[in-house]
Short mmCIF file of C-alpha atoms in Angstrom, two decimals:
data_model
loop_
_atom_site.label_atom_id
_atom_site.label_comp_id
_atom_site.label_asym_id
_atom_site.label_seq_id
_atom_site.Cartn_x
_atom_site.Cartn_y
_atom_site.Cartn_z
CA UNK A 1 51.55 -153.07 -18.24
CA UNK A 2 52.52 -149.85 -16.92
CA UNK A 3 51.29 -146.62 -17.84
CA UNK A 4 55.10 -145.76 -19.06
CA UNK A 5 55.32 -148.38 -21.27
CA UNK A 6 51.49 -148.11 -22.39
CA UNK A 7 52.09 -145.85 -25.63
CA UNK A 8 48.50 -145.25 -25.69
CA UNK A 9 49.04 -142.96 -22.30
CA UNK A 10 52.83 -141.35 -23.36
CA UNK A 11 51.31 -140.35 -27.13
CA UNK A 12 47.67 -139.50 -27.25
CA UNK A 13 45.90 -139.22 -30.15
CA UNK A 14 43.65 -135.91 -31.03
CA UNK A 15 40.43 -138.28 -31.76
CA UNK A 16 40.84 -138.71 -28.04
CA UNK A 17 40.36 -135.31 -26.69
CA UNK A 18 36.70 -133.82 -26.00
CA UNK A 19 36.83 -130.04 -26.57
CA UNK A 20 33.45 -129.82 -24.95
CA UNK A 21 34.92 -130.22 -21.53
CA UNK A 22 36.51 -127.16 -21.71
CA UNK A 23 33.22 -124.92 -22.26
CA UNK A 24 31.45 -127.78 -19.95
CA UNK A 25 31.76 -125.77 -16.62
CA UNK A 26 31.09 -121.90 -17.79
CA UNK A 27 27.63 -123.50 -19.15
CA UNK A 28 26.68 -125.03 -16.15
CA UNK A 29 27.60 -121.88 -14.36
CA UNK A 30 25.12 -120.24 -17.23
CA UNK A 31 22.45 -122.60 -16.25
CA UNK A 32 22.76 -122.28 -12.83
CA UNK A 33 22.69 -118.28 -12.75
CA UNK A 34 19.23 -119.28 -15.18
CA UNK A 35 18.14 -121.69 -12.88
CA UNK A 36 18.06 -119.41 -9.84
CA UNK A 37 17.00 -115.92 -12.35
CA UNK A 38 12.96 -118.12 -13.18
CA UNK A 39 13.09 -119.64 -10.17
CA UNK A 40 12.95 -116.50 -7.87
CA UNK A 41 10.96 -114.72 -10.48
CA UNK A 42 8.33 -117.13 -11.23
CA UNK A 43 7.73 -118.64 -7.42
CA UNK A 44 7.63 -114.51 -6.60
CA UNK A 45 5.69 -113.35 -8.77
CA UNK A 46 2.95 -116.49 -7.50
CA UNK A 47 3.53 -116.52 -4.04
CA UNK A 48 5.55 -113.35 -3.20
CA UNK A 49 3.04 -112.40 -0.66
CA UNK A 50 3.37 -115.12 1.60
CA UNK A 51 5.95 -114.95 3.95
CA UNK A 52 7.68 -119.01 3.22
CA UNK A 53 7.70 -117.62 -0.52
CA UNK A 54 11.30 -116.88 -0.01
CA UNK A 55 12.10 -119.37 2.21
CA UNK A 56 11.64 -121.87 -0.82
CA UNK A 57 13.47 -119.86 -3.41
CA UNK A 58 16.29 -120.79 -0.94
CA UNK A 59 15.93 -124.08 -0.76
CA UNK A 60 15.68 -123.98 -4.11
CA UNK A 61 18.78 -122.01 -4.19
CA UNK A 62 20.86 -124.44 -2.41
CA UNK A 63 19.81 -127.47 -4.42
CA UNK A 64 20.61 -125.84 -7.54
CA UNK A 65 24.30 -124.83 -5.95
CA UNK A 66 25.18 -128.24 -4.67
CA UNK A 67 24.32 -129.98 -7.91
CA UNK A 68 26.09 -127.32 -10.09
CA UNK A 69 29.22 -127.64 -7.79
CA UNK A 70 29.22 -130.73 -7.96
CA UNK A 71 29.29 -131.53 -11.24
CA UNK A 72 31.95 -128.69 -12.19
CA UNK A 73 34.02 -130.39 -9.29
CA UNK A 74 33.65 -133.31 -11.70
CA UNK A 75 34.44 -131.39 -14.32
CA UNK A 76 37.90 -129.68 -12.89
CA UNK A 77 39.18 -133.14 -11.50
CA UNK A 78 38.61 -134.28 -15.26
CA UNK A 79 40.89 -131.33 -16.38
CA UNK A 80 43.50 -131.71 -13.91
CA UNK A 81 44.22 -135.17 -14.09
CA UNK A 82 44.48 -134.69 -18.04
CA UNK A 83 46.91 -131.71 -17.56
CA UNK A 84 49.18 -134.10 -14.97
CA UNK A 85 49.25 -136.86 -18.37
CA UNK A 86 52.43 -138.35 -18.21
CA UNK A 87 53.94 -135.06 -16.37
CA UNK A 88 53.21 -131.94 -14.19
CA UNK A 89 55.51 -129.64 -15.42
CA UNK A 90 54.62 -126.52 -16.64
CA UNK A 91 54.20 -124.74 -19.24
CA UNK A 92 52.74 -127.29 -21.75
CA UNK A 93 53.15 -125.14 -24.63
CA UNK A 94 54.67 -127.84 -27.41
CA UNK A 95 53.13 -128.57 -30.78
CA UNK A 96 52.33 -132.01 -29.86
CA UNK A 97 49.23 -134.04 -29.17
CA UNK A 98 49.99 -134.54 -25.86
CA UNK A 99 50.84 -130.65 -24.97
CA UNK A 100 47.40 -130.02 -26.35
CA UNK A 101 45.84 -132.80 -24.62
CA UNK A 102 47.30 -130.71 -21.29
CA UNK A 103 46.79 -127.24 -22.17
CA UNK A 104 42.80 -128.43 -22.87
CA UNK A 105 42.56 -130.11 -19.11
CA UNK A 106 44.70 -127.21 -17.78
CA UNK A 107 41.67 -124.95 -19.04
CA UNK A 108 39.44 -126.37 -18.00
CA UNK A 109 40.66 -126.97 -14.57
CA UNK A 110 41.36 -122.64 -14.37
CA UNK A 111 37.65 -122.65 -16.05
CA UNK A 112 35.81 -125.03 -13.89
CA UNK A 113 37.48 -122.84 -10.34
CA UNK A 114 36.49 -119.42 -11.93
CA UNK A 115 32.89 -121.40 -13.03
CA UNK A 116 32.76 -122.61 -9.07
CA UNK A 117 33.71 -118.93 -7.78
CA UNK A 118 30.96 -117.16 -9.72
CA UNK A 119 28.38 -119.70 -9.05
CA UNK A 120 29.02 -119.40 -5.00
CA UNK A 121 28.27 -115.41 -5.84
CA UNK A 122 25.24 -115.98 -7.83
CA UNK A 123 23.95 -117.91 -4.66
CA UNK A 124 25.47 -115.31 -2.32
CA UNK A 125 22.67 -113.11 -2.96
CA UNK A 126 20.17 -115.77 -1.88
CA UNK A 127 22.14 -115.30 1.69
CA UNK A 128 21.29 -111.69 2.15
CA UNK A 129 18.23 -111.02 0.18
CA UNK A 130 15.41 -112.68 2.61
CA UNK A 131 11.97 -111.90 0.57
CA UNK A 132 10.66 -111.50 -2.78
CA UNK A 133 10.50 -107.68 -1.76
CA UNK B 1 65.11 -81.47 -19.24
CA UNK B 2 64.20 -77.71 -19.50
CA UNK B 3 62.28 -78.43 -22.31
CA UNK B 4 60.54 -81.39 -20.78
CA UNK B 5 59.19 -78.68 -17.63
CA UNK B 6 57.71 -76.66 -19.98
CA UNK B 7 56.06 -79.84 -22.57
CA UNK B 8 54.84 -80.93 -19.01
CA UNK B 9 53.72 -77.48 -17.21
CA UNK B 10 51.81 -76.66 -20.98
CA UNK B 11 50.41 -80.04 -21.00
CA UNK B 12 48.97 -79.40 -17.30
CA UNK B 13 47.03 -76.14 -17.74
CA UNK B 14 45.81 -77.28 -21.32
CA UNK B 15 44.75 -81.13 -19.82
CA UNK B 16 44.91 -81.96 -16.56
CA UNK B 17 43.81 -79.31 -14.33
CA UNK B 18 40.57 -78.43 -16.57
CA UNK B 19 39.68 -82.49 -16.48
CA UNK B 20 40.71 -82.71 -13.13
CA UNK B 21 38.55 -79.46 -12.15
CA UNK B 22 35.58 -81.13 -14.34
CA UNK B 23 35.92 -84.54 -12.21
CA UNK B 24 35.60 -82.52 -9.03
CA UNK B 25 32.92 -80.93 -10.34
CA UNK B 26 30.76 -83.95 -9.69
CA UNK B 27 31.84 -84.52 -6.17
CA UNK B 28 28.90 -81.67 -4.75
CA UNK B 29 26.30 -80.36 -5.96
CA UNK B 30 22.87 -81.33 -6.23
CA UNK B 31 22.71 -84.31 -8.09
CA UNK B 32 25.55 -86.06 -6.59
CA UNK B 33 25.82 -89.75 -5.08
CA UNK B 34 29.51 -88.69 -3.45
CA UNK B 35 27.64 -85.36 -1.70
CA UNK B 36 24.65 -87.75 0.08
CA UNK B 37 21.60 -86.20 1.97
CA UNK B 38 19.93 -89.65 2.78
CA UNK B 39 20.56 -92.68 4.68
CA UNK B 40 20.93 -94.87 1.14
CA UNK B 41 23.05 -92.25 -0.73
CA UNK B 42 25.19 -92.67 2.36
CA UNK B 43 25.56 -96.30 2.44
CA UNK B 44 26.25 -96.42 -1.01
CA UNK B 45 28.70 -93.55 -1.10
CA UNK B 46 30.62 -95.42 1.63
CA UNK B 47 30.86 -98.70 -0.83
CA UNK B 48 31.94 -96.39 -3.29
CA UNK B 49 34.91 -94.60 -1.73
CA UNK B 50 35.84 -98.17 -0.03
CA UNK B 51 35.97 -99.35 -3.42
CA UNK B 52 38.49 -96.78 -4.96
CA UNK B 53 40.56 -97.03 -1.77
CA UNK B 54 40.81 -101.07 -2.78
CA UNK B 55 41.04 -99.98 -6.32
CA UNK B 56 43.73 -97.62 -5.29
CA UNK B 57 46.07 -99.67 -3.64
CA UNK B 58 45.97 -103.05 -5.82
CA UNK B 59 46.90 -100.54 -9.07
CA UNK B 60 49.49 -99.14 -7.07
CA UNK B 61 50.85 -102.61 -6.04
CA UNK B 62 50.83 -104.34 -9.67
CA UNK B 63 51.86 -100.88 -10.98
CA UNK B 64 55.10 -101.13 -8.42
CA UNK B 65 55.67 -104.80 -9.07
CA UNK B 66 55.82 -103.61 -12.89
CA UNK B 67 58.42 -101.17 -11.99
CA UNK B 68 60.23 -103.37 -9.86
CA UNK B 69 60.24 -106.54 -12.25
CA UNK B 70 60.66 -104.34 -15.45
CA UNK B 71 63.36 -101.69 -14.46
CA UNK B 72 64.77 -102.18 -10.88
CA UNK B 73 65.65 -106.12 -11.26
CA UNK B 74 65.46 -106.79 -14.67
CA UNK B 75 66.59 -110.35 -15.61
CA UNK B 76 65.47 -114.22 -15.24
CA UNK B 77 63.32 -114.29 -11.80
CA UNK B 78 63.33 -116.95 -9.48
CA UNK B 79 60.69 -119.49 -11.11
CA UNK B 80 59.48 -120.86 -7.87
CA UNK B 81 59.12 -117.51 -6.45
CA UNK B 82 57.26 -116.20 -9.59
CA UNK B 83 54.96 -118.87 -9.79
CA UNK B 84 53.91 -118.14 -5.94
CA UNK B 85 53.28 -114.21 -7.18
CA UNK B 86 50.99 -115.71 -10.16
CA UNK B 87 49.34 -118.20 -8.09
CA UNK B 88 49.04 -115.87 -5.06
CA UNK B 89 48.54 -112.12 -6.55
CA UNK B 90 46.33 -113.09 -9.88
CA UNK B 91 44.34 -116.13 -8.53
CA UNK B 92 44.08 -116.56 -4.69
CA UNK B 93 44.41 -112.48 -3.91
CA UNK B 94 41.84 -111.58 -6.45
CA UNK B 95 39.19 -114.33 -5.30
CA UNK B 96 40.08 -113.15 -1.33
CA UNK B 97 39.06 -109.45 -2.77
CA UNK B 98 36.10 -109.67 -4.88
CA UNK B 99 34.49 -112.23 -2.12
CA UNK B 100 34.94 -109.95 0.38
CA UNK B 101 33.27 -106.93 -1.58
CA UNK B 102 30.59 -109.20 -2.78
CA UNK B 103 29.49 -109.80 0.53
CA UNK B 104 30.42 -106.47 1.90
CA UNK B 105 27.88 -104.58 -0.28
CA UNK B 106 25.54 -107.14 -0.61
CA UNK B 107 25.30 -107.05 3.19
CA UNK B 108 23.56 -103.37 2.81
CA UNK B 109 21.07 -105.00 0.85
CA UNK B 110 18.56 -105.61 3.29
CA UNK B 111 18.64 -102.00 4.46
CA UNK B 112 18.49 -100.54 1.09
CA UNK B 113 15.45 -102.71 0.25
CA UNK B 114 13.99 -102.51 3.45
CA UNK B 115 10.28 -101.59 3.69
CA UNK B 116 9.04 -98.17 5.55
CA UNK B 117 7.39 -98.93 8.89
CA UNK B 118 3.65 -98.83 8.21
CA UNK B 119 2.17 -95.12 8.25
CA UNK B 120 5.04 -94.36 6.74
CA UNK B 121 4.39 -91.35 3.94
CA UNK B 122 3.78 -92.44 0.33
CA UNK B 123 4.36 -90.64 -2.97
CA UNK B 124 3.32 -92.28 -6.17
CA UNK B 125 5.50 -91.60 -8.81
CA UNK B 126 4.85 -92.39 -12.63
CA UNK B 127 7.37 -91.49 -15.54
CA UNK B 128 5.86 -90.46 -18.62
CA UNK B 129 8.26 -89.34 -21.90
CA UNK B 130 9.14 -86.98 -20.69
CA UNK B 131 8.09 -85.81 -16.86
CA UNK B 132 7.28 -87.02 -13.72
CA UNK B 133 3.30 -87.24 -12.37
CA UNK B 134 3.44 -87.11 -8.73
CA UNK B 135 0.83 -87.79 -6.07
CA UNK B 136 0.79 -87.86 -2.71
CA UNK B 137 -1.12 -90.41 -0.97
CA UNK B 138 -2.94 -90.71 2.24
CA UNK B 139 -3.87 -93.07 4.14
CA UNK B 140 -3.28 -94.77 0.41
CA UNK B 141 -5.33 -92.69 -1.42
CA UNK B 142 -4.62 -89.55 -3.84
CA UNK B 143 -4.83 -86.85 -1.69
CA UNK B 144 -3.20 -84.33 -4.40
CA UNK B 145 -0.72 -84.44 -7.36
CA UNK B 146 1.60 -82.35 -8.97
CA UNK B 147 4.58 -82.46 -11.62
CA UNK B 148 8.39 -82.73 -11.39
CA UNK B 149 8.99 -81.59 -8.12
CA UNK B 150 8.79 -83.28 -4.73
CA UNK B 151 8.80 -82.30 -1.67
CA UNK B 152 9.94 -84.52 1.49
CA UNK B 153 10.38 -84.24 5.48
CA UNK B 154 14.18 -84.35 6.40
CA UNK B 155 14.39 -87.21 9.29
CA UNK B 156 11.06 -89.31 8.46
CA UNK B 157 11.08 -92.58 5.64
CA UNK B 158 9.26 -91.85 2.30
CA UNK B 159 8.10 -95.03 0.35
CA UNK B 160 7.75 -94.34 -3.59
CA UNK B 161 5.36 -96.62 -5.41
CA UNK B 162 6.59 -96.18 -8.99
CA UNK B 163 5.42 -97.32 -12.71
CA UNK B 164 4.95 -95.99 -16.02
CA UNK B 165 2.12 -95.99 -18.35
CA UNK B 166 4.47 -95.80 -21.43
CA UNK B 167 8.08 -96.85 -21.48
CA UNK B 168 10.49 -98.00 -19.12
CA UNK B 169 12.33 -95.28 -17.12
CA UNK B 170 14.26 -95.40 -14.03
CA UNK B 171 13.30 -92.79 -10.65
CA UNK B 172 16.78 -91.92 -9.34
CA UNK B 173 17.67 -88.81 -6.31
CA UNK B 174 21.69 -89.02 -6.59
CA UNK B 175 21.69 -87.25 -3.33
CA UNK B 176 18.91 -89.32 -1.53
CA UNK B 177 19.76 -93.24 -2.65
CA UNK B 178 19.43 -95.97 -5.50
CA UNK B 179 17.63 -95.76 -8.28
CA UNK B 180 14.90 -97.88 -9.34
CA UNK B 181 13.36 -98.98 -12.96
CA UNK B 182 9.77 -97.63 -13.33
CA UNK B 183 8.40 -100.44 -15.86
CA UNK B 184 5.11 -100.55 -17.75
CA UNK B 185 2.69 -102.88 -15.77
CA UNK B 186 4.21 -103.38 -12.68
CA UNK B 187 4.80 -101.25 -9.56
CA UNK B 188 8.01 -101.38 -7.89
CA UNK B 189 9.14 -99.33 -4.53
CA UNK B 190 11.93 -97.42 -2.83
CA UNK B 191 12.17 -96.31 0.11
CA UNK B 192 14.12 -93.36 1.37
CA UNK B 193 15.32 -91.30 4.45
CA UNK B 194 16.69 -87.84 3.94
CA UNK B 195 18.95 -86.78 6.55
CA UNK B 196 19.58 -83.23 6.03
CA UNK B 197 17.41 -80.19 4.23
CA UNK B 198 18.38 -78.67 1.22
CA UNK B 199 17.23 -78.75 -2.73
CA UNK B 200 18.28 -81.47 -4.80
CA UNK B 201 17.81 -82.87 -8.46
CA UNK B 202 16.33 -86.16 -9.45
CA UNK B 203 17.02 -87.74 -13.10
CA UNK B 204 15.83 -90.77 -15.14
CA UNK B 205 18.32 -93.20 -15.44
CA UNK B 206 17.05 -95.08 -18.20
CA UNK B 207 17.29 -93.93 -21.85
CA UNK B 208 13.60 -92.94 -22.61
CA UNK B 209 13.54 -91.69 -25.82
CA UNK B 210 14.36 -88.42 -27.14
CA UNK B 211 14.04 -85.77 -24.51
CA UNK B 212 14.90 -88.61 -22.17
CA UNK B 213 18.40 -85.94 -20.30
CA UNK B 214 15.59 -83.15 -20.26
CA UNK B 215 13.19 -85.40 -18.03
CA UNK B 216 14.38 -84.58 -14.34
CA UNK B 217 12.89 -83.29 -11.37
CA UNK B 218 13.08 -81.07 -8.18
CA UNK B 219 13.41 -82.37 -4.78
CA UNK B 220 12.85 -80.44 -1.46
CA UNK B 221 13.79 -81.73 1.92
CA UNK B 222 12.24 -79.35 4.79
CA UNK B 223 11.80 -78.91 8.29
CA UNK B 224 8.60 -80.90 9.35
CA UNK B 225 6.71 -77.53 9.38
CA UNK B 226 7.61 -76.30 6.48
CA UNK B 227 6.85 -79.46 5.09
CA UNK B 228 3.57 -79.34 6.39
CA UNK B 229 2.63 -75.88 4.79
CA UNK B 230 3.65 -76.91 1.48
CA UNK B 231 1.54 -79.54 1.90
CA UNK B 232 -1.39 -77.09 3.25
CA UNK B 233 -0.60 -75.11 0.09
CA UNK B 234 -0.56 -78.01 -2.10
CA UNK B 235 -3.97 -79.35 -1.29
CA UNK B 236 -5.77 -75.80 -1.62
CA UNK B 237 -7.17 -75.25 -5.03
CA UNK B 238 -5.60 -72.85 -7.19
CA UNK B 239 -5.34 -68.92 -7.30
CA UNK B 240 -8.66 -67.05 -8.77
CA UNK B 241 -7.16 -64.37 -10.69
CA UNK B 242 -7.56 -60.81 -9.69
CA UNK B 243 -5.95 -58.62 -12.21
CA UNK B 244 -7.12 -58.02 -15.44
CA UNK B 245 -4.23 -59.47 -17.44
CA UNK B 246 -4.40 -62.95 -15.59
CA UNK B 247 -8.22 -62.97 -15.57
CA UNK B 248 -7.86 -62.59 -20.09
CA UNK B 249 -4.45 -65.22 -19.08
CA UNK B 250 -7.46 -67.46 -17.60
CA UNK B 251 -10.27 -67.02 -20.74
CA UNK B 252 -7.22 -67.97 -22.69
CA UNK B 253 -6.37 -70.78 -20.93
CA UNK B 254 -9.89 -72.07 -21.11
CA UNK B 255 -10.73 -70.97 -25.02
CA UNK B 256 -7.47 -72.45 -26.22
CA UNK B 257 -8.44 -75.63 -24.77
CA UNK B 258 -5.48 -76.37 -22.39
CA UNK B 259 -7.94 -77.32 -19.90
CA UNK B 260 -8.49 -81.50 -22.30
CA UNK B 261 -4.84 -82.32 -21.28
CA UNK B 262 -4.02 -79.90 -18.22
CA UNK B 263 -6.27 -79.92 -14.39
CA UNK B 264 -6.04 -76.81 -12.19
CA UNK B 265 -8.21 -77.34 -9.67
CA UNK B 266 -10.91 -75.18 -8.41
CA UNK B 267 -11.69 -74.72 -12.02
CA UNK B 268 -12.88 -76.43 -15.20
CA UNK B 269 -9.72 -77.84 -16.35
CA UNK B 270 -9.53 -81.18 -15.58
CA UNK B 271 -7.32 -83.25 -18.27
CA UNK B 272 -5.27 -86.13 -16.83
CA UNK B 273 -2.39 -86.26 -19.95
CA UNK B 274 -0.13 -83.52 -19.28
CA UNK B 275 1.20 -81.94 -15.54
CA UNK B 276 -1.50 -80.54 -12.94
CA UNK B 277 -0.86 -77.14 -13.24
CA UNK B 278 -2.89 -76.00 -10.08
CA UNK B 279 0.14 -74.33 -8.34
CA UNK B 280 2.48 -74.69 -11.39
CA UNK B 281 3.99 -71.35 -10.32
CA UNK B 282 5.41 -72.21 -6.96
CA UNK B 283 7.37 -74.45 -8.57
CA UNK B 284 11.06 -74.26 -8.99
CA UNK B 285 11.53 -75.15 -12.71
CA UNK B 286 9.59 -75.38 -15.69
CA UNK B 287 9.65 -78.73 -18.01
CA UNK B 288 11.21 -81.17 -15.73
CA UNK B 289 13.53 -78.78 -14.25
CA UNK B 290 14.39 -77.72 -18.00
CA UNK B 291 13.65 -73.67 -17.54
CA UNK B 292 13.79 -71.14 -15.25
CA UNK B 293 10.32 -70.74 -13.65
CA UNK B 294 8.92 -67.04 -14.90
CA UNK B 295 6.71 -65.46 -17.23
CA UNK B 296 9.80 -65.80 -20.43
CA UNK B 297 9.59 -69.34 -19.76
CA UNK B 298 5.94 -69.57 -19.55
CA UNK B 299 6.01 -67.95 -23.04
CA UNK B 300 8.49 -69.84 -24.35
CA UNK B 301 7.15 -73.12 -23.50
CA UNK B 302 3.82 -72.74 -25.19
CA UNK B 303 5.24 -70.78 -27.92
CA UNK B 304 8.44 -73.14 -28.98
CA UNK B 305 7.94 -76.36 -26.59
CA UNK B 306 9.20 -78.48 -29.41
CA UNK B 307 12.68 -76.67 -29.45
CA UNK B 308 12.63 -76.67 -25.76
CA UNK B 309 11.99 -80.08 -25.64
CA UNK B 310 12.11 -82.24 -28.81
CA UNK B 311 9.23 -84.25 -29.67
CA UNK B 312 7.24 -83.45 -26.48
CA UNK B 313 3.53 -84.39 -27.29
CA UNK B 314 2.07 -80.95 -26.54
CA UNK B 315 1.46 -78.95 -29.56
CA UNK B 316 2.98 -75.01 -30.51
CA UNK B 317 0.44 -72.40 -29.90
CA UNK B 318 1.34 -70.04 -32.87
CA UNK B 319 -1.94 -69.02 -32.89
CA UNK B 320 -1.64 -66.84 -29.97
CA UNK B 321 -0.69 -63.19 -30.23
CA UNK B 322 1.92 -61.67 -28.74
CA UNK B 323 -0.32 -60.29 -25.81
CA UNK B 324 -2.22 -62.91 -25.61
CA UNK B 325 0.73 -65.21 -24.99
CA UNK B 326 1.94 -62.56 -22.11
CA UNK B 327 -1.85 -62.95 -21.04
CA UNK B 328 -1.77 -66.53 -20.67
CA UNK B 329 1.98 -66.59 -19.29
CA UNK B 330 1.08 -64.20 -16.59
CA UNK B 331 -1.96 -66.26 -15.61
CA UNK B 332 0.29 -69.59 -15.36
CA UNK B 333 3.04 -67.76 -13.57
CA UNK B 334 0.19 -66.82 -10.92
CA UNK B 335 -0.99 -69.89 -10.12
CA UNK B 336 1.61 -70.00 -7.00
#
């Protein structure tokens, strides 16, 4: 069966939708900036003196960024494969379930690239700051 | 359209040119981050004016595309076309921006954090509500303090070591650099490098209670040599008294028992609460740069310091007469 014919796909039903996804990537943007706040500030305040101090908070840094990217990648492929449901015209601004359906993954799709943007500049400062000084 | 010169020309000389005077007003002077007299105040005053310039132009481009979509072609608009200007100006051309001042001012970073080389000259600083203890070190040791005034070399790195036994405050020279947060229990640092002499006014930049906008200080940049005679003068204990109205200023001083909070050195006074007063009179200001430095001031202070500065922990002295307030006043004022 087609996806055409599959009324399933053409008329979505609310129960379907998960309104989480849209707040999913800001949070994960939250933890990250969190994640990276105690890390430097803990390992620092232990082992500022020592010059590899920072070198780990870096590290520690990048781990955090890839994971975080990655998942709000995830997330914005989620969001714009559910705003390109049955069509990718714009605007998708109807009363119906399925306009909702593609206004929620067109949000989070903006959401998840403005998540990813600040995230890179919350680890941007990891690039030019190079001890606990 | 007569009528419309004069709303405008009325509107002018009432508004604009006294806000637009005011605004200018805090391009120089000596507490300004746009008029800098150090290597940091420099740096950032270049961010600053980059920024407005970029500020500048992007208003005046959305501003023009207003103009032009609103007035000069009014209508439907091309949807493809439009959707490139929303894609393009409010998504890809704002991200382009902001990344590149991101990592344009976080590339001075480094500098502005940057350590002194060592021998470097060190000032402790601490912030108390509601002035500034100050001590110079050598060789990282006190070698002498004062209160609310600094004086630096122009051309040679200073490295403040700054904290606060009470609340949190925040050490900031417009003219020299940054600021930086003075917080109970820890000790944080600045460094800074004044490039050219001149007197200039440091501020707390954290709200600190009160009297926290009458807490500020005095800062000197000097010649080396002049430098180093301050600093001569600075480590000398203070003034004996030689007339008879500063020698009664000095009994005074000592019977009223100013001596538990205040230290002058070279005598008996030796309280660590309130400012050293050992050359209080060469300084500039009175009451973190508050008053004028003479013998009104003096008087005024001791007589009314909770007026002059509200809830300042030193007590009135209404129990001094009139001449013995002059006394003491003129013994203060001599202690140059």
């Amino acid at each position: 069966m087609s996806r055409i014919s599959d009324p399933e796909y053409m008329q979505p039903t609310e129960e379907q939708d998960r309104f989480w996804i849209l707040f999913a990537s800001p949070t994960i943007w939250a933890i990250h900036l969190l994640a990276c706040y105690i890390t430097a500030a803990i390992w620092c305040a232990k082992f500022g003196e020592t010059e590899s101090a920072f070198t780990t908070v870096r590290i520690a840094f990048a781990v955090y960024t890839v994971v975080a990217l990655a998942a709000i990648g995830w997330l914005g492929w989620i969001g714009y494969q559910q705003q390109r449901r049955v069509t990718d015209k714009t605007p998708h601004d109807d009363d119906t379930p399925l306009d909702r359906h593609r206004f929620l993954g067109f949000a989070t799709l903006l959401l998840s690239g403005l998540s990813a943007i600040a995230t890179i500049y919350v680890a941007l400062v990891a690039v030019f700051i190079g001890s606990c000084d | 359209m007569n009528r419309v010169h004069s709303v405008l020309r009325r509107w002018s000389t009432r508004w604009l040119f006294p806000i637009v005077a005011l605004m200018l007003g805090g391009c120089a002077g000596p507490q300004s981050a746009l008029d800098p007299a150090g290597q940091g105040a420099e740096d950032i005053a270049r961010i600053f004016w980059i920024m407005v310039i970029g500020a500048t132009i992007i208003w005046i481009t959305v501003i023009g595309l207003a103009i032009y979509a609103l007035r000069l072609k009014p209508g439907p608009h091309h949807r493809r076309r439009s959707g490139v200007w929303i894609i393009g100006g409010g998504v890809i051309a704002p991200t382009v921006i902001l990344t590149g001042l991101v990592i344009y001012s976080l590339a001075f970073l480094p500098q502005l954090l940057a350590r002194p080389p060592e021998g470097s000259l060190q000032i402790k600083v601490e912030g108390l509500q509601w002035w500034w203890r100050v001590t110079y070190l050598e060789n990282g040791e006190p070698d002498f303090e004062l209160a609310n005034e600094i004086h630096l070399p122009v051309g040679e790195p200073v490295e403040f070591l700054l904290s606060s036994p009470d609340v949190i405050h925040s050490f900031w020279i417009p003219a020299l650099g940054g600021k930086v947060d003075m917080i109970p229990g820890r000790e944080t640092r600045l460094t800074l490098m004044p490039t050219r002499t001149g007197t200039f006014r440091g501020v707390c930049a954290e709200y600190c209670g009160a009297s926290h906008a009458l807490m500020n200080f005095t800062v000197v940049v000097e010649e080396p040599e002049d430098y180093q005679q301050w600093l001569a003068e600075q480590r000398s204990p203070a003034r004996q008294p030689a007339e008879e109205l500063t020698i009664l200023g000095r009994e005074l001083f000592v019977s009223s028992g100013c001596g538990a909070c205040h230290s002058v050195r070279g005598t008996d006074a030796n309280g660590r609460i309130a400012p050293d007063l050992t050359h209080v009179g060469s300084r500039h200001k009175l009451g973190a740069d508050v008053l004028p430095n003479d013998r009104a001031s003096f008087e005024r202070w001791i007589r009314h310091t909770d007026d002059v500065k509200p809830d300042v922990l030193m007590p009135e002295y209404h129990s001094l007469d009139a001449a013995e307030l002059t006394a003491l006043a003129a013994y203060l004022e001599s202690l140059d």
